[in-house]
Amino acid sequence: KEDAERWRKAAVKNAYVLLSQQRFIMAAAMFLLAGKIRSCCSILIQREKDWQLAYCIARLTATTTAATTTTLPDEMLRTTILPIAAATCDLLLRSIAFWLLGETKQALWCLVGSGDGGDGAGGGSDDGDKSKSGGGGGGGSRSASS
């Protein structure tokens, strides 16, 4: 056990040295070896702009305990991936992110919504969903009666 802790400290120290040398991938790898998953993912997102690899690592190493209700992958979906999807207007990525968060209704609305350009990122927008479907139905009845 003492030996493992010694190697963990050495990996963290090496990670900081690699950060100072701007060798970000290697620094992320050292943080991963040391078990510092949040630091590893943070470097990958902020320095390497590789959110896909960061999310993959977060999912593969995710642990849930009774003390924590939000896991790192869920946090990454909300704070990193959903804003990227909104900025790039990537409806499929947004839908997948909501699906992985368990928000299936929101995931569906991303794909089949009214197409009004709304970001769909507002949590608990059941009222907004009803008004969108109501507005779409009204438009359909107008064209049918014309």
mmCIF file with all atom_site columns, C-alpha atoms in Angstrom:
data_model
loop_
_atom_site.group_PDB
_atom_site.id
_atom_site.type_symbol
_atom_site.label_atom_id
_atom_site.label_alt_id
_atom_site.label_comp_id
_atom_site.label_asym_id
_atom_site.label_entity_id
_atom_site.label_seq_id
_atom_site.pdbx_PDB_ins_code
_atom_site.Cartn_x
_atom_site.Cartn_y
_atom_site.Cartn_z
_atom_site.occupancy
_atom_site.B_iso_or_equiv
_atom_site.pdbx_formal_charge
_atom_site.auth_seq_id
_atom_site.auth_comp_id
_atom_site.auth_asym_id
_atom_site.auth_atom_id
_atom_site.pdbx_PDB_model_num
ATOM 1   C CA . LYS A 1 1   ? 0.000   0.000  0.000   1.00 0.00 ? 1   LYS A CA 1
ATOM 2   C CA . GLU A 1 2   ? 2.848   2.373  0.827   1.00 0.00 ? 2   GLU A CA 1
ATOM 3   C CA . ASP A 1 3   ? 4.483   1.557  -2.472  1.00 0.00 ? 3   ASP A CA 1
ATOM 4   C CA . ALA A 1 4   ? 1.308   2.335  -4.437  1.00 0.00 ? 4   ALA A CA 1
ATOM 5   C CA . GLU A 1 5   ? 0.991   5.705  -2.710  1.00 0.00 ? 5   GLU A CA 1
ATOM 6   C CA . ARG A 1 6   ? 4.609   6.502  -3.507  1.00 0.00 ? 6   ARG A CA 1
ATOM 7   C CA . TRP A 1 7   ? 4.038   5.799  -7.222  1.00 0.00 ? 7   TRP A CA 1
ATOM 8   C CA . ARG A 1 8   ? 0.815   7.801  -7.187  1.00 0.00 ? 8   ARG A CA 1
ATOM 9   C CA . LYS A 1 9   ? 2.631   10.837 -5.779  1.00 0.00 ? 9   LYS A CA 1
ATOM 10  C CA . ALA A 1 10  ? 5.403   10.401 -8.352  1.00 0.00 ? 10  ALA A CA 1
ATOM 11  C CA . ALA A 1 11  ? 2.825   10.294 -11.166 1.00 0.00 ? 11  ALA A CA 1
ATOM 12  C CA . VAL A 1 12  ? 1.198   13.530 -9.938  1.00 0.00 ? 12  VAL A CA 1
ATOM 13  C CA . LYS A 1 13  ? 4.585   15.222 -9.661  1.00 0.00 ? 13  LYS A CA 1
ATOM 14  C CA . ASN A 1 14  ? 5.474   14.096 -13.186 1.00 0.00 ? 14  ASN A CA 1
ATOM 15  C CA . ALA A 1 15  ? 2.117   15.349 -14.444 1.00 0.00 ? 15  ALA A CA 1
ATOM 16  C CA . TYR A 1 16  ? 2.823   18.853 -13.139 1.00 0.00 ? 16  TYR A CA 1
ATOM 17  C CA . VAL A 1 17  ? 6.306   18.800 -14.678 1.00 0.00 ? 17  VAL A CA 1
ATOM 18  C CA . LEU A 1 18  ? 4.783   17.778 -18.013 1.00 0.00 ? 18  LEU A CA 1
ATOM 19  C CA . LEU A 1 19  ? 2.204   20.557 -17.710 1.00 0.00 ? 19  LEU A CA 1
ATOM 20  C CA . SER A 1 20  ? 4.966   23.099 -17.249 1.00 0.00 ? 20  SER A CA 1
ATOM 21  C CA . GLN A 1 21  ? 6.585   21.731 -20.417 1.00 0.00 ? 21  GLN A CA 1
ATOM 22  C CA . GLN A 1 22  ? 3.206   22.024 -22.222 1.00 0.00 ? 22  GLN A CA 1
ATOM 23  C CA . ARG A 1 23  ? 3.111   18.296 -22.917 1.00 0.00 ? 23  ARG A CA 1
ATOM 24  C CA . PHE A 1 24  ? -0.577  18.065 -22.199 1.00 0.00 ? 24  PHE A CA 1
ATOM 25  C CA . ILE A 1 25  ? -1.371  14.560 -23.451 1.00 0.00 ? 25  ILE A CA 1
ATOM 26  C CA . MET A 1 26  ? 1.421   13.057 -21.368 1.00 0.00 ? 26  MET A CA 1
ATOM 27  C CA . ALA A 1 27  ? 0.352   15.137 -18.358 1.00 0.00 ? 27  ALA A CA 1
ATOM 28  C CA . ALA A 1 28  ? -3.218  13.872 -18.753 1.00 0.00 ? 28  ALA A CA 1
ATOM 29  C CA . ALA A 1 29  ? -1.880  10.313 -18.914 1.00 0.00 ? 29  ALA A CA 1
ATOM 30  C CA . MET A 1 30  ? 0.079   10.825 -15.688 1.00 0.00 ? 30  MET A CA 1
ATOM 31  C CA . PHE A 1 31  ? -2.997  12.223 -13.939 1.00 0.00 ? 31  PHE A CA 1
ATOM 32  C CA . LEU A 1 32  ? -4.929  9.203  -15.188 1.00 0.00 ? 32  LEU A CA 1
ATOM 33  C CA . LEU A 1 33  ? -2.288  6.856  -13.763 1.00 0.00 ? 33  LEU A CA 1
ATOM 34  C CA . ALA A 1 34  ? -2.456  8.707  -10.457 1.00 0.00 ? 34  ALA A CA 1
ATOM 35  C CA . GLY A 1 35  ? -6.232  8.328  -10.340 1.00 0.00 ? 35  GLY A CA 1
ATOM 36  C CA . LYS A 1 36  ? -6.867  12.064 -10.754 1.00 0.00 ? 36  LYS A CA 1
ATOM 37  C CA . ILE A 1 37  ? -9.605  11.600 -13.362 1.00 0.00 ? 37  ILE A CA 1
ATOM 38  C CA . ARG A 1 38  ? -11.088 15.098 -13.065 1.00 0.00 ? 38  ARG A CA 1
ATOM 39  C CA . SER A 1 39  ? -7.672  16.699 -13.656 1.00 0.00 ? 39  SER A CA 1
ATOM 40  C CA . CYS A 1 40  ? -7.020  14.396 -16.594 1.00 0.00 ? 40  CYS A CA 1
ATOM 41  C CA . CYS A 1 41  ? -10.336 15.258 -18.243 1.00 0.00 ? 41  CYS A CA 1
ATOM 42  C CA . SER A 1 42  ? -9.924  18.950 -17.518 1.00 0.00 ? 42  SER A CA 1
ATOM 43  C CA . ILE A 1 43  ? -6.573  19.031 -19.338 1.00 0.00 ? 43  ILE A CA 1
ATOM 44  C CA . LEU A 1 44  ? -7.987  17.138 -22.290 1.00 0.00 ? 44  LEU A CA 1
ATOM 45  C CA . ILE A 1 45  ? -10.929 19.518 -22.614 1.00 0.00 ? 45  ILE A CA 1
ATOM 46  C CA . GLN A 1 46  ? -9.215  22.841 -21.911 1.00 0.00 ? 46  GLN A CA 1
ATOM 47  C CA . ARG A 1 47  ? -5.772  22.307 -23.424 1.00 0.00 ? 47  ARG A CA 1
ATOM 48  C CA . GLU A 1 48  ? -6.286  19.682 -26.129 1.00 0.00 ? 48  GLU A CA 1
ATOM 49  C CA . LYS A 1 49  ? -9.921  20.518 -26.991 1.00 0.00 ? 49  LYS A CA 1
ATOM 50  C CA . ASP A 1 50  ? -10.601 16.768 -27.055 1.00 0.00 ? 50  ASP A CA 1
ATOM 51  C CA . TRP A 1 51  ? -13.914 16.403 -25.246 1.00 0.00 ? 51  TRP A CA 1
ATOM 52  C CA . GLN A 1 52  ? -14.565 13.015 -26.877 1.00 0.00 ? 52  GLN A CA 1
ATOM 53  C CA . LEU A 1 53  ? -11.496 11.420 -25.270 1.00 0.00 ? 53  LEU A CA 1
ATOM 54  C CA . ALA A 1 54  ? -12.207 13.157 -21.958 1.00 0.00 ? 54  ALA A CA 1
ATOM 55  C CA . TYR A 1 55  ? -15.788 11.863 -21.930 1.00 0.00 ? 55  TYR A CA 1
ATOM 56  C CA . CYS A 1 56  ? -14.637 8.353  -22.848 1.00 0.00 ? 56  CYS A CA 1
ATOM 57  C CA . ILE A 1 57  ? -12.159 8.325  -19.964 1.00 0.00 ? 57  ILE A CA 1
ATOM 58  C CA . ALA A 1 58  ? -14.778 9.722  -17.579 1.00 0.00 ? 58  ALA A CA 1
ATOM 59  C CA . ARG A 1 59  ? -17.279 7.027  -18.576 1.00 0.00 ? 59  ARG A CA 1
ATOM 60  C CA . LEU A 1 60  ? -14.741 4.209  -18.312 1.00 0.00 ? 60  LEU A CA 1
ATOM 61  C CA . THR A 1 61  ? -13.577 5.284  -14.871 1.00 0.00 ? 61  THR A CA 1
ATOM 62  C CA . ALA A 1 62  ? -16.913 6.489  -13.472 1.00 0.00 ? 62  ALA A CA 1
ATOM 63  C CA . THR A 1 63  ? -17.850 5.365  -10.019 1.00 0.00 ? 63  THR A CA 1
ATOM 64  C CA . THR A 1 64  ? -21.046 6.151  -8.213  1.00 0.00 ? 64  THR A CA 1
ATOM 65  C CA . THR A 1 65  ? -21.365 6.278  -4.478  1.00 0.00 ? 65  THR A CA 1
ATOM 66  C CA . ALA A 1 66  ? -24.234 7.083  -2.202  1.00 0.00 ? 66  ALA A CA 1
ATOM 67  C CA . ALA A 1 67  ? -22.532 10.352 -1.242  1.00 0.00 ? 67  ALA A CA 1
ATOM 68  C CA . THR A 1 68  ? -22.381 11.675 -4.812  1.00 0.00 ? 68  THR A CA 1
ATOM 69  C CA . THR A 1 69  ? -25.478 11.861 -6.950  1.00 0.00 ? 69  THR A CA 1
ATOM 70  C CA . THR A 1 70  ? -23.833 13.505 -9.970  1.00 0.00 ? 70  THR A CA 1
ATOM 71  C CA . THR A 1 71  ? -21.092 11.592 -11.700 1.00 0.00 ? 71  THR A CA 1
ATOM 72  C CA . LEU A 1 72  ? -18.259 13.145 -13.684 1.00 0.00 ? 72  LEU A CA 1
ATOM 73  C CA . PRO A 1 73  ? -19.716 11.990 -17.036 1.00 0.00 ? 73  PRO A CA 1
ATOM 74  C CA . ASP A 1 74  ? -23.065 13.631 -16.224 1.00 0.00 ? 74  ASP A CA 1
ATOM 75  C CA . GLU A 1 75  ? -21.302 16.817 -15.161 1.00 0.00 ? 75  GLU A CA 1
ATOM 76  C CA . MET A 1 76  ? -19.310 16.815 -18.412 1.00 0.00 ? 76  MET A CA 1
ATOM 77  C CA . LEU A 1 77  ? -22.480 16.353 -20.442 1.00 0.00 ? 77  LEU A CA 1
ATOM 78  C CA . ARG A 1 78  ? -24.082 19.391 -18.810 1.00 0.00 ? 78  ARG A CA 1
ATOM 79  C CA . THR A 1 79  ? -21.082 21.723 -18.588 1.00 0.00 ? 79  THR A CA 1
ATOM 80  C CA . THR A 1 80  ? -19.108 20.824 -21.716 1.00 0.00 ? 80  THR A CA 1
ATOM 81  C CA . ILE A 1 81  ? -20.929 18.737 -24.294 1.00 0.00 ? 81  ILE A CA 1
ATOM 82  C CA . LEU A 1 82  ? -24.340 20.444 -24.269 1.00 0.00 ? 82  LEU A CA 1
ATOM 83  C CA . PRO A 1 83  ? -22.781 23.924 -24.689 1.00 0.00 ? 83  PRO A CA 1
ATOM 84  C CA . ILE A 1 84  ? -20.636 22.610 -27.556 1.00 0.00 ? 84  ILE A CA 1
ATOM 85  C CA . ALA A 1 85  ? -23.700 21.092 -29.199 1.00 0.00 ? 85  ALA A CA 1
ATOM 86  C CA . ALA A 1 86  ? -25.594 24.372 -28.826 1.00 0.00 ? 86  ALA A CA 1
ATOM 87  C CA . ALA A 1 87  ? -22.696 26.438 -30.204 1.00 0.00 ? 87  ALA A CA 1
ATOM 88  C CA . THR A 1 88  ? -22.303 24.190 -33.243 1.00 0.00 ? 88  THR A CA 1
ATOM 89  C CA . CYS A 1 89  ? -26.059 23.636 -33.733 1.00 0.00 ? 89  CYS A CA 1
ATOM 90  C CA . ASP A 1 90  ? -25.460 19.886 -33.568 1.00 0.00 ? 90  ASP A CA 1
ATOM 91  C CA . LEU A 1 91  ? -28.951 18.533 -32.885 1.00 0.00 ? 91  LEU A CA 1
ATOM 92  C CA . LEU A 1 92  ? -27.848 14.902 -32.849 1.00 0.00 ? 92  LEU A CA 1
ATOM 93  C CA . LEU A 1 93  ? -25.103 15.532 -30.268 1.00 0.00 ? 93  LEU A CA 1
ATOM 94  C CA . ARG A 1 94  ? -27.555 17.510 -28.139 1.00 0.00 ? 94  ARG A CA 1
ATOM 95  C CA . SER A 1 95  ? -30.127 14.731 -28.374 1.00 0.00 ? 95  SER A CA 1
ATOM 96  C CA . ILE A 1 96  ? -27.565 12.056 -27.426 1.00 0.00 ? 96  ILE A CA 1
ATOM 97  C CA . ALA A 1 97  ? -26.379 14.143 -24.468 1.00 0.00 ? 97  ALA A CA 1
ATOM 98  C CA . PHE A 1 98  ? -29.920 14.532 -23.144 1.00 0.00 ? 98  PHE A CA 1
ATOM 99  C CA . TRP A 1 99  ? -30.562 10.816 -23.709 1.00 0.00 ? 99  TRP A CA 1
ATOM 100 C CA . LEU A 1 100 ? -27.454 9.871  -21.713 1.00 0.00 ? 100 LEU A CA 1
ATOM 101 C CA . LEU A 1 101 ? -28.606 12.190 -18.926 1.00 0.00 ? 101 LEU A CA 1
ATOM 102 C CA . GLY A 1 102 ? -31.900 10.307 -18.820 1.00 0.00 ? 102 GLY A CA 1
ATOM 103 C CA . GLU A 1 103 ? -33.893 13.241 -20.184 1.00 0.00 ? 103 GLU A CA 1
ATOM 104 C CA . THR A 1 104 ? -35.572 11.279 -22.954 1.00 0.00 ? 104 THR A CA 1
ATOM 105 C CA . LYS A 1 105 ? -38.369 13.788 -23.575 1.00 0.00 ? 105 LYS A CA 1
ATOM 106 C CA . GLN A 1 106 ? -35.832 16.581 -24.111 1.00 0.00 ? 106 GLN A CA 1
ATOM 107 C CA . ALA A 1 107 ? -33.757 14.286 -26.350 1.00 0.00 ? 107 ALA A CA 1
ATOM 108 C CA . LEU A 1 108 ? -36.767 13.678 -28.557 1.00 0.00 ? 108 LEU A CA 1
ATOM 109 C CA . TRP A 1 109 ? -37.638 17.376 -28.748 1.00 0.00 ? 109 TRP A CA 1
ATOM 110 C CA . CYS A 1 110 ? -34.131 18.141 -29.956 1.00 0.00 ? 110 CYS A CA 1
ATOM 111 C CA . LEU A 1 111 ? -34.743 15.991 -33.008 1.00 0.00 ? 111 LEU A CA 1
ATOM 112 C CA . VAL A 1 112 ? -38.433 16.533 -33.757 1.00 0.00 ? 112 VAL A CA 1
ATOM 113 C CA . GLY A 1 113 ? -39.065 19.920 -32.132 1.00 0.00 ? 113 GLY A CA 1
ATOM 114 C CA . SER A 1 114 ? -40.589 22.872 -33.900 1.00 0.00 ? 114 SER A CA 1
ATOM 115 C CA . GLY A 1 115 ? -37.275 23.881 -35.480 1.00 0.00 ? 115 GLY A CA 1
ATOM 116 C CA . ASP A 1 116 ? -37.507 27.429 -34.117 1.00 0.00 ? 116 ASP A CA 1
ATOM 117 C CA . GLY A 1 117 ? -33.789 27.465 -33.326 1.00 0.00 ? 117 GLY A CA 1
ATOM 118 C CA . GLY A 1 118 ? -34.268 27.246 -29.555 1.00 0.00 ? 118 GLY A CA 1
ATOM 119 C CA . ASP A 1 119 ? -31.348 25.694 -27.761 1.00 0.00 ? 119 ASP A CA 1
ATOM 120 C CA . GLY A 1 120 ? -33.418 23.148 -25.850 1.00 0.00 ? 120 GLY A CA 1
ATOM 121 C CA . ALA A 1 121 ? -30.932 23.380 -22.998 1.00 0.00 ? 121 ALA A CA 1
ATOM 122 C CA . GLY A 1 122 ? -33.459 24.698 -20.492 1.00 0.00 ? 122 GLY A CA 1
ATOM 123 C CA . GLY A 1 123 ? -34.126 22.050 -17.908 1.00 0.00 ? 123 GLY A CA 1
ATOM 124 C CA . GLY A 1 124 ? -37.721 21.162 -17.137 1.00 0.00 ? 124 GLY A CA 1
ATOM 125 C CA . SER A 1 125 ? -39.242 22.915 -20.105 1.00 0.00 ? 125 SER A CA 1
ATOM 126 C CA . ASP A 1 126 ? -42.479 20.936 -20.233 1.00 0.00 ? 126 ASP A CA 1
ATOM 127 C CA . ASP A 1 127 ? -44.497 24.141 -20.665 1.00 0.00 ? 127 ASP A CA 1
ATOM 128 C CA . GLY A 1 128 ? -42.263 25.206 -23.539 1.00 0.00 ? 128 GLY A CA 1
ATOM 129 C CA . ASP A 1 129 ? -42.725 21.802 -25.149 1.00 0.00 ? 129 ASP A CA 1
ATOM 130 C CA . LYS A 1 130 ? -46.512 22.086 -24.961 1.00 0.00 ? 130 LYS A CA 1
ATOM 131 C CA . SER A 1 131 ? -46.490 25.536 -26.499 1.00 0.00 ? 131 SER A CA 1
ATOM 132 C CA . LYS A 1 132 ? -44.225 24.340 -29.289 1.00 0.00 ? 132 LYS A CA 1
ATOM 133 C CA . SER A 1 133 ? -46.523 21.452 -30.168 1.00 0.00 ? 133 SER A CA 1
ATOM 134 C CA . GLY A 1 134 ? -49.568 23.708 -29.842 1.00 0.00 ? 134 GLY A CA 1
ATOM 135 C CA . GLY A 1 135 ? -48.001 26.312 -32.104 1.00 0.00 ? 135 GLY A CA 1
ATOM 136 C CA . GLY A 1 136 ? -47.115 23.690 -34.697 1.00 0.00 ? 136 GLY A CA 1
ATOM 137 C CA . GLY A 1 137 ? -50.639 22.293 -34.668 1.00 0.00 ? 137 GLY A CA 1
ATOM 138 C CA . GLY A 1 138 ? -52.156 25.748 -35.137 1.00 0.00 ? 138 GLY A CA 1
ATOM 139 C CA . GLY A 1 139 ? -49.951 26.360 -38.160 1.00 0.00 ? 139 GLY A CA 1
ATOM 140 C CA . GLY A 1 140 ? -51.069 23.064 -39.671 1.00 0.00 ? 140 GLY A CA 1
ATOM 141 C CA . SER A 1 141 ? -54.764 23.873 -39.227 1.00 0.00 ? 141 SER A CA 1
ATOM 142 C CA . ARG A 1 142 ? -54.331 27.303 -40.821 1.00 0.00 ? 142 ARG A CA 1
ATOM 143 C CA . SER A 1 143 ? -52.809 25.810 -43.941 1.00 0.00 ? 143 SER A CA 1
ATOM 144 C CA . ALA A 1 144 ? -55.542 23.152 -44.069 1.00 0.00 ? 144 ALA A CA 1
ATOM 145 C CA . SER A 1 145 ? -58.315 25.759 -43.919 1.00 0.00 ? 145 SER A CA 1
ATOM 146 C CA . SER A 1 146 ? -56.717 28.028 -46.553 1.00 0.00 ? 146 SER A CA 1
#
